PDB file of N, CA and C and ligand atoms in Angstrom:
ATOM      1  N   MET A   8     165.146  30.673  91.200  1.00  0.00           N
ATOM      2  CA  MET A   8     164.401  30.205  92.419  1.00  0.00           C
ATOM      3  C   MET A   8     163.411  28.996  92.066  1.00  0.00           C
ATOM      4  N   LEU A   9     163.635  27.899  92.686  1.00  0.00           N
ATOM      5  CA  LEU A   9     162.797  26.884  92.392  1.00  0.00           C
ATOM      6  C   LEU A   9     161.454  27.039  93.022  1.00  0.00           C
ATOM      7  N   ARG A  10     160.377  26.907  92.190  1.00  0.00           N
ATOM      8  CA  ARG A  10     158.898  26.931  92.751  1.00  0.00           C
ATOM      9  C   ARG A  10     158.533  25.790  93.143  1.00  0.00           C
ATOM     10  N   LYS A  11     157.609  25.893  94.205  1.00  0.00           N
ATOM     11  CA  LYS A  11     156.876  24.519  94.793  1.00  0.00           C
ATOM     12  C   LYS A  11     155.882  24.136  93.488  1.00  0.00           C
ATOM     13  N   ARG A  12     155.587  22.740  93.746  1.00  0.00           N
ATOM     14  CA  ARG A  12     154.751  22.388  92.678  1.00  0.00           C
ATOM     15  C   ARG A  12     153.160  22.419  93.193  1.00  0.00           C
ATOM     16  N   HIS A  13     152.316  22.601  92.271  1.00  0.00           N
ATOM     17  CA  HIS A  13     150.889  22.529  92.815  1.00  0.00           C
ATOM     18  C   HIS A  13     150.675  21.032  92.855  1.00  0.00           C
ATOM     19  N   ARG A  14     149.989  20.665  93.862  1.00  0.00           N
ATOM     20  CA  ARG A  14     149.776  19.250  94.147  1.00  0.00           C
ATOM     21  C   ARG A  14     148.607  18.749  93.201  1.00  0.00           C
ATOM     22  N   VAL A  15     147.857  19.555  92.465  1.00  0.00           N
ATOM     23  CA  VAL A  15     146.819  19.180  91.603  1.00  0.00           C
ATOM     24  C   VAL A  15     147.367  19.205  90.209  1.00  0.00           C
ATOM     25  N   LYS A  16     147.604  18.040  89.694  1.00  0.00           N
ATOM     26  CA  LYS A  16     148.224  17.790  88.308  1.00  0.00           C
ATOM     27  C   LYS A  16     147.732  18.969  87.310  1.00  0.00           C
ATOM     28  N   GLU A  17     146.566  19.144  87.212  1.00  0.00           N
ATOM     29  CA  GLU A  17     145.930  20.087  86.088  1.00  0.00           C
ATOM     30  C   GLU A  17     146.367  21.508  86.391  1.00  0.00           C
ATOM     31  N   LEU A  18     146.442  21.770  87.734  1.00  0.00           N
ATOM     32  CA  LEU A  18     146.771  23.210  87.908  1.00  0.00           C
ATOM     33  C   LEU A  18     148.070  23.444  87.838  1.00  0.00           C
ATOM     34  N   GLU A  19     148.890  22.372  88.212  1.00  0.00           N
ATOM     35  CA  GLU A  19     150.439  22.488  87.944  1.00  0.00           C
ATOM     36  C   GLU A  19     150.622  22.794  86.498  1.00  0.00           C
ATOM     37  N   ALA A  20     149.811  22.106  85.666  1.00  0.00           N
ATOM     38  CA  ALA A  20     150.098  22.272  84.204  1.00  0.00           C
ATOM     39  C   ALA A  20     149.795  23.786  83.770  1.00  0.00           C
ATOM     40  N   VAL A  21     148.743  24.379  84.403  1.00  0.00           N
ATOM     41  CA  VAL A  21     148.441  25.616  84.141  1.00  0.00           C
ATOM     42  C   VAL A  21     149.516  26.587  84.576  1.00  0.00           C
ATOM     43  N   LEU A  22     150.165  26.352  85.740  1.00  0.00           N
ATOM     44  CA  LEU A  22     151.363  27.250  86.137  1.00  0.00           C
ATOM     45  C   LEU A  22     152.348  27.055  85.345  1.00  0.00           C
ATOM     46  N   LYS A  23     152.764  25.893  84.826  1.00  0.00           N
ATOM     47  CA  LYS A  23     153.744  25.596  83.872  1.00  0.00           C
ATOM     48  C   LYS A  23     153.682  26.282  82.550  1.00  0.00           C
ATOM     49  N   GLN A  24     152.297  26.303  82.115  1.00  0.00           N
ATOM     50  CA  GLN A  24     152.035  27.016  81.015  1.00  0.00           C
ATOM     51  C   GLN A  24     152.145  28.354  81.045  1.00  0.00           C
ATOM     52  N   ALA A  25     151.746  28.992  82.327  1.00  0.00           N
ATOM     53  CA  ALA A  25     152.007  30.449  82.452  1.00  0.00           C
ATOM     54  C   ALA A  25     153.473  30.743  82.566  1.00  0.00           C
ATOM     55  N   GLU A  26     154.389  29.957  83.040  1.00  0.00           N
ATOM     56  CA  GLU A  26     155.811  30.152  82.988  1.00  0.00           C
ATOM     57  C   GLU A  26     156.352  30.169  81.614  1.00  0.00           C
ATOM     58  N   GLY A  27     155.596  29.208  80.743  1.00  0.00           N
ATOM     59  CA  GLY A  27     156.104  29.196  79.419  1.00  0.00           C
ATOM     60  C   GLY A  27     155.845  30.635  78.674  1.00  0.00           C
ATOM     61  N   LYS A  28     154.743  31.403  79.137  1.00  0.00           N
ATOM     62  CA  LYS A  28     154.359  32.536  78.510  1.00  0.00           C
ATOM     63  C   LYS A  28     155.033  33.748  79.154  1.00  0.00           C
ATOM     64  N   GLY A  29     155.964  33.514  80.016  1.00  0.00           N
ATOM     65  CA  GLY A  29     156.644  34.463  80.651  1.00  0.00           C
ATOM     66  C   GLY A  29     156.065  35.092  82.051  1.00  0.00           C
ATOM     67  N   TRP A  30     155.108  34.414  82.440  1.00  0.00           N
ATOM     68  CA  TRP A  30     154.441  34.843  83.763  1.00  0.00           C
ATOM     69  C   TRP A  30     155.410  34.368  84.857  1.00  0.00           C
ATOM     70  N   ILE A  31     155.360  35.135  85.904  1.00  0.00           N
ATOM     71  CA  ILE A  31     155.951  34.800  87.261  1.00  0.00           C
ATOM     72  C   ILE A  31     155.079  34.150  88.043  1.00  0.00           C
ATOM     73  N   VAL A  32     155.459  32.859  88.570  1.00  0.00           N
ATOM     74  CA  VAL A  32     154.597  32.259  89.462  1.00  0.00           C
ATOM     75  C   VAL A  32     155.228  32.221  90.950  1.00  0.00           C
ATOM     76  N   THR A  33     154.698  32.639  91.931  1.00  0.00           N
ATOM     77  CA  THR A  33     155.178  32.713  93.132  1.00  0.00           C
ATOM     78  C   THR A  33     154.257  32.023  94.274  1.00  0.00           C
ATOM     79  N   GLY A  34     154.643  31.958  95.486  1.00  0.00           N
ATOM     80  CA  GLY A  34     153.826  31.455  96.459  1.00  0.00           C
ATOM     81  C   GLY A  34     153.876  29.935  96.516  1.00  0.00           C
ATOM     82  N   GLY A  35     152.560  29.393  96.842  1.00  0.00           N
ATOM     83  CA  GLY A  35     152.667  27.916  96.900  1.00  0.00           C
ATOM     84  C   GLY A  35     152.809  27.431  98.298  1.00  0.00           C
ATOM     85  N   GLY A  36     152.627  28.191  99.341  1.00  0.00           N
ATOM     86  CA  GLY A  36     152.640  27.573 100.728  1.00  0.00           C
ATOM     87  C   GLY A  36     151.233  26.920 100.975  1.00  0.00           C
ATOM     88  N   ASP A  37     150.628  27.222 102.001  1.00  0.00           N
ATOM     89  CA  ASP A  37     149.429  26.599 102.291  1.00  0.00           C
ATOM     90  C   ASP A  37     148.190  26.952 101.618  1.00  0.00           C
ATOM     91  N   ARG A  38     148.260  28.174 101.030  1.00  0.00           N
ATOM     92  CA  ARG A  38     146.989  28.905 100.597  1.00  0.00           C
ATOM     93  C   ARG A  38     146.738  28.988  99.143  1.00  0.00           C
ATOM     94  N   TYR A  39     147.833  29.756  98.375  1.00  0.00           N
ATOM     95  CA  TYR A  39     147.655  29.938  97.156  1.00  0.00           C
ATOM     96  C   TYR A  39     148.884  30.248  96.404  1.00  0.00           C
ATOM     97  N   PHE A  40     148.860  30.044  95.059  1.00  0.00           N
ATOM     98  CA  PHE A  40     150.029  30.464  94.212  1.00  0.00           C
ATOM     99  C   PHE A  40     149.649  31.858  93.593  1.00  0.00           C
ATOM    100  N   LYS A  41     150.569  32.694  93.321  1.00  0.00           N
ATOM    101  CA  LYS A  41     150.167  34.117  92.682  1.00  0.00           C
ATOM    102  C   LYS A  41     150.946  33.974  91.198  1.00  0.00           C
ATOM    103  N   MET A  42     150.106  34.263  90.256  1.00  0.00           N
ATOM    104  CA  MET A  42     150.592  34.380  88.793  1.00  0.00           C
ATOM    105  C   MET A  42     150.636  35.871  88.339  1.00  0.00           C
ATOM    106  N   LYS A  43     151.772  36.295  87.864  1.00  0.00           N
ATOM    107  CA  LYS A  43     151.743  37.657  87.354  1.00  0.00           C
ATOM    108  C   LYS A  43     152.285  37.617  85.918  1.00  0.00           C
ATOM    109  N   CYS A  44     151.693  38.299  85.181  1.00  0.00           N
ATOM    110  CA  CYS A  44     151.963  38.360  83.625  1.00  0.00           C
ATOM    111  C   CYS A  44     153.178  39.284  83.300  1.00  0.00           C
ATOM    112  N   PRO A  45     153.741  39.164  82.277  1.00  0.00           N
ATOM    113  CA  PRO A  45     154.837  39.960  81.956  1.00  0.00           C
ATOM    114  C   PRO A  45     154.430  41.409  81.093  1.00  0.00           C
ATOM    115  N   CYS A  46     153.306  41.567  80.815  1.00  0.00           N
ATOM    116  CA  CYS A  46     152.846  42.748  80.133  1.00  0.00           C
ATOM    117  C   CYS A  46     152.663  44.049  80.887  1.00  0.00           C
ATOM    118  N   PRO A  47     152.563  45.241  80.306  1.00  0.00           N
ATOM    119  CA  PRO A  47     152.569  46.431  81.167  1.00  0.00           C
ATOM    120  C   PRO A  47     151.251  46.470  81.988  1.00  0.00           C
ATOM    121  N   ARG A  48     150.249  45.772  81.774  1.00  0.00           N
ATOM    122  CA  ARG A  48     148.893  45.603  82.660  1.00  0.00           C
ATOM    123  C   ARG A  48     149.112  45.019  83.959  1.00  0.00           C
ATOM    124  N   LYS A  49     150.349  44.314  84.031  1.00  0.00           N
ATOM    125  CA  LYS A  49     150.629  43.486  85.312  1.00  0.00           C
ATOM    126  C   LYS A  49     149.290  42.684  85.637  1.00  0.00           C
ATOM    127  N   CYS A  50     148.787  42.014  84.608  1.00  0.00           N
ATOM    128  CA  CYS A  50     147.667  41.049  85.170  1.00  0.00           C
ATOM    129  C   CYS A  50     148.139  40.045  86.203  1.00  0.00           C
ATOM    130  N   MET A  51     147.179  39.827  87.101  1.00  0.00           N
ATOM    131  CA  MET A  51     147.636  38.983  88.177  1.00  0.00           C
ATOM    132  C   MET A  51     146.431  37.979  88.564  1.00  0.00           C
ATOM    133  N   LYS A  52     146.678  36.760  88.846  1.00  0.00           N
ATOM    134  CA  LYS A  52     145.828  35.764  89.238  1.00  0.00           C
ATOM    135  C   LYS A  52     146.279  35.032  90.389  1.00  0.00           C
ATOM    136  N   MET A  53     145.369  34.756  91.195  1.00  0.00           N
ATOM    137  CA  MET A  53     145.548  33.692  92.371  1.00  0.00           C
ATOM    138  C   MET A  53     145.174  32.436  92.138  1.00  0.00           C
ATOM    139  N   VAL A  54     145.910  31.463  92.434  1.00  0.00           N
ATOM    140  CA  VAL A  54     145.555  29.989  92.197  1.00  0.00           C
ATOM    141  C   VAL A  54     145.484  29.378  93.627  1.00  0.00           C
ATOM    142  N   ASN A  55     144.135  28.960  93.943  1.00  0.00           N
ATOM    143  CA  ASN A  55     144.149  28.174  95.199  1.00  0.00           C
ATOM    144  C   ASN A  55     144.910  26.994  95.209  1.00  0.00           C
ATOM    145  N   CYS A  56     145.549  26.755  96.459  1.00  0.00           N
ATOM    146  CA  CYS A  56     146.203  25.371  96.612  1.00  0.00           C
ATOM    147  C   CYS A  56     145.288  24.262  96.797  1.00  0.00           C
ATOM    148  N   THR A  57     144.222  24.577  97.385  1.00  0.00           N
ATOM    149  CA  THR A  57     143.116  23.437  97.702  1.00  0.00           C
ATOM    150  C   THR A  57     141.965  23.932  96.740  1.00  0.00           C
ATOM    151  N   PRO A  58     141.820  23.570  95.582  1.00  0.00           N
ATOM    152  CA  PRO A  58     140.656  23.954  94.742  1.00  0.00           C
ATOM    153  C   PRO A  58     139.447  23.729  95.253  1.00  0.00           C
ATOM    154  N   SER A  59     138.361  24.597  94.976  1.00  0.00           N
ATOM    155  CA  SER A  59     137.119  24.331  95.656  1.00  0.00           C
ATOM    156  C   SER A  59     136.359  23.301  94.845  1.00  0.00           C
ATOM    157  N   GLY A  60     136.657  22.813  93.772  1.00  0.00           N
ATOM    158  CA  GLY A  60     135.791  21.843  93.159  1.00  0.00           C
ATOM    159  C   GLY A  60     136.300  21.403  91.814  1.00  0.00           C
ATOM    160  N   ALA A  61     135.690  20.474  91.160  1.00  0.00           N
ATOM    161  CA  ALA A  61     136.096  19.867  89.997  1.00  0.00           C
ATOM    162  C   ALA A  61     136.109  20.820  88.705  1.00  0.00           C
ATOM    163  N   ASN A  62     135.349  21.964  88.827  1.00  0.00           N
ATOM    164  CA  ASN A  62     135.220  22.922  87.804  1.00  0.00           C
ATOM    165  C   ASN A  62     136.404  24.133  88.074  1.00  0.00           C
ATOM    166  N   TYR A  63     137.179  23.871  89.107  1.00  0.00           N
ATOM    167  CA  TYR A  63     138.196  25.107  89.389  1.00  0.00           C
ATOM    168  C   TYR A  63     139.085  25.308  88.230  1.00  0.00           C
ATOM    169  N   THR A  64     139.731  24.357  87.629  1.00  0.00           N
ATOM    170  CA  THR A  64     140.765  24.583  86.764  1.00  0.00           C
ATOM    171  C   THR A  64     140.129  25.272  85.386  1.00  0.00           C
ATOM    172  N   ARG A  65     138.911  24.677  85.097  1.00  0.00           N
ATOM    173  CA  ARG A  65     138.310  25.205  83.887  1.00  0.00           C
ATOM    174  C   ARG A  65     137.798  26.622  84.040  1.00  0.00           C
ATOM    175  N   ASN A  66     137.325  26.898  85.242  1.00  0.00           N
ATOM    176  CA  ASN A  66     136.899  28.371  85.665  1.00  0.00           C
ATOM    177  C   ASN A  66     138.123  29.333  85.595  1.00  0.00           C
ATOM    178  N   LEU A  67     139.340  28.749  86.220  1.00  0.00           N
ATOM    179  CA  LEU A  67     140.608  29.525  86.299  1.00  0.00           C
ATOM    180  C   LEU A  67     141.008  29.893  84.866  1.00  0.00           C
ATOM    181  N   ILE A  68     140.905  29.073  83.997  1.00  0.00           N
ATOM    182  CA  ILE A  68     141.512  29.141  82.538  1.00  0.00           C
ATOM    183  C   ILE A  68     140.343  30.243  81.941  1.00  0.00           C
ATOM    184  N   ASP A  69     139.058  30.002  82.168  1.00  0.00           N
ATOM    185  CA  ASP A  69     138.087  31.066  81.456  1.00  0.00           C
ATOM    186  C   ASP A  69     138.383  32.354  82.062  1.00  0.00           C
ATOM    187  N   GLN A  70     138.598  32.556  83.211  1.00  0.00           N
ATOM    188  CA  GLN A  70     139.042  33.834  83.858  1.00  0.00           C
ATOM    189  C   GLN A  70     140.074  34.534  83.252  1.00  0.00           C
ATOM    190  N   LEU A  71     141.083  33.577  83.221  1.00  0.00           N
ATOM    191  CA  LEU A  71     142.459  34.066  82.702  1.00  0.00           C
ATOM    192  C   LEU A  71     142.166  34.750  81.231  1.00  0.00           C
ATOM    193  N   GLY A  72     141.369  33.928  80.471  1.00  0.00           N
ATOM    194  CA  GLY A  72     141.084  34.460  79.123  1.00  0.00           C
ATOM    195  C   GLY A  72     140.217  35.661  79.059  1.00  0.00           C
ATOM    196  N   ARG A  73     139.397  35.993  80.106  1.00  0.00           N
ATOM    197  CA  ARG A  73     138.502  37.120  80.096  1.00  0.00           C
ATOM    198  C   ARG A  73     139.258  38.258  80.624  1.00  0.00           C
ATOM    199  N   ALA A  74     140.112  38.126  81.709  1.00  0.00           N
ATOM    200  CA  ALA A  74     140.497  39.197  82.560  1.00  0.00           C
ATOM    201  C   ALA A  74     141.979  39.545  82.294  1.00  0.00           C
ATOM    202  N   THR A  75     142.668  38.722  81.643  1.00  0.00           N
ATOM    203  CA  THR A  75     143.978  38.875  81.479  1.00  0.00           C
ATOM    204  C   THR A  75     144.550  38.786  80.091  1.00  0.00           C
ATOM    205  N   CYS A  76     145.899  38.924  79.843  1.00  0.00           N
ATOM    206  CA  CYS A  76     146.419  38.854  78.497  1.00  0.00           C
ATOM    207  C   CYS A  76     146.784  37.532  78.307  1.00  0.00           C
ATOM    208  N   TRP A  77     146.130  36.430  78.862  1.00  0.00           N
ATOM    209  CA  TRP A  77     146.480  35.083  78.759  1.00  0.00           C
ATOM    210  C   TRP A  77     146.617  34.670  77.250  1.00  0.00           C
ATOM    211  N   LYS A  78     145.583  35.186  76.469  1.00  0.00           N
ATOM    212  CA  LYS A  78     145.328  34.614  75.113  1.00  0.00           C
ATOM    213  C   LYS A  78     146.266  35.411  74.290  1.00  0.00           C
ATOM    214  N   GLU A  79     146.805  36.583  74.638  1.00  0.00           N
ATOM    215  CA  GLU A  79     147.564  37.453  73.748  1.00  0.00           C
ATOM    216  C   GLU A  79     148.969  36.905  73.475  1.00  0.00           C
ATOM    217  N   ALA A  80     149.472  36.344  74.481  1.00  0.00           N
ATOM    218  CA  ALA A  80     150.932  35.826  74.513  1.00  0.00           C
ATOM    219  C   ALA A  80     151.058  34.686  73.649  1.00  0.00           C
TER     220      ALA A  80
HETATM  221 ZN1   ZN B  24     148.949  41.006  81.103  1.00  0.00          ZN
END
């Protein structure tokens, strides 16, 4: 299934990176994308379609590193 692209280039890059790690990316309507990891913990992260500010991408990656298996894969 073809996924919608994130309109923010930096966040689209994060979604692509996630898919490269085997995460499943869904959603992408008006509100948010949903990222689900492939590990047994089933880590999940929402990505807003309209990021709240300039630091959104960096904060997202920080949160992924802290709260999910992002860095383990
Ligand atoms: Zn995980």
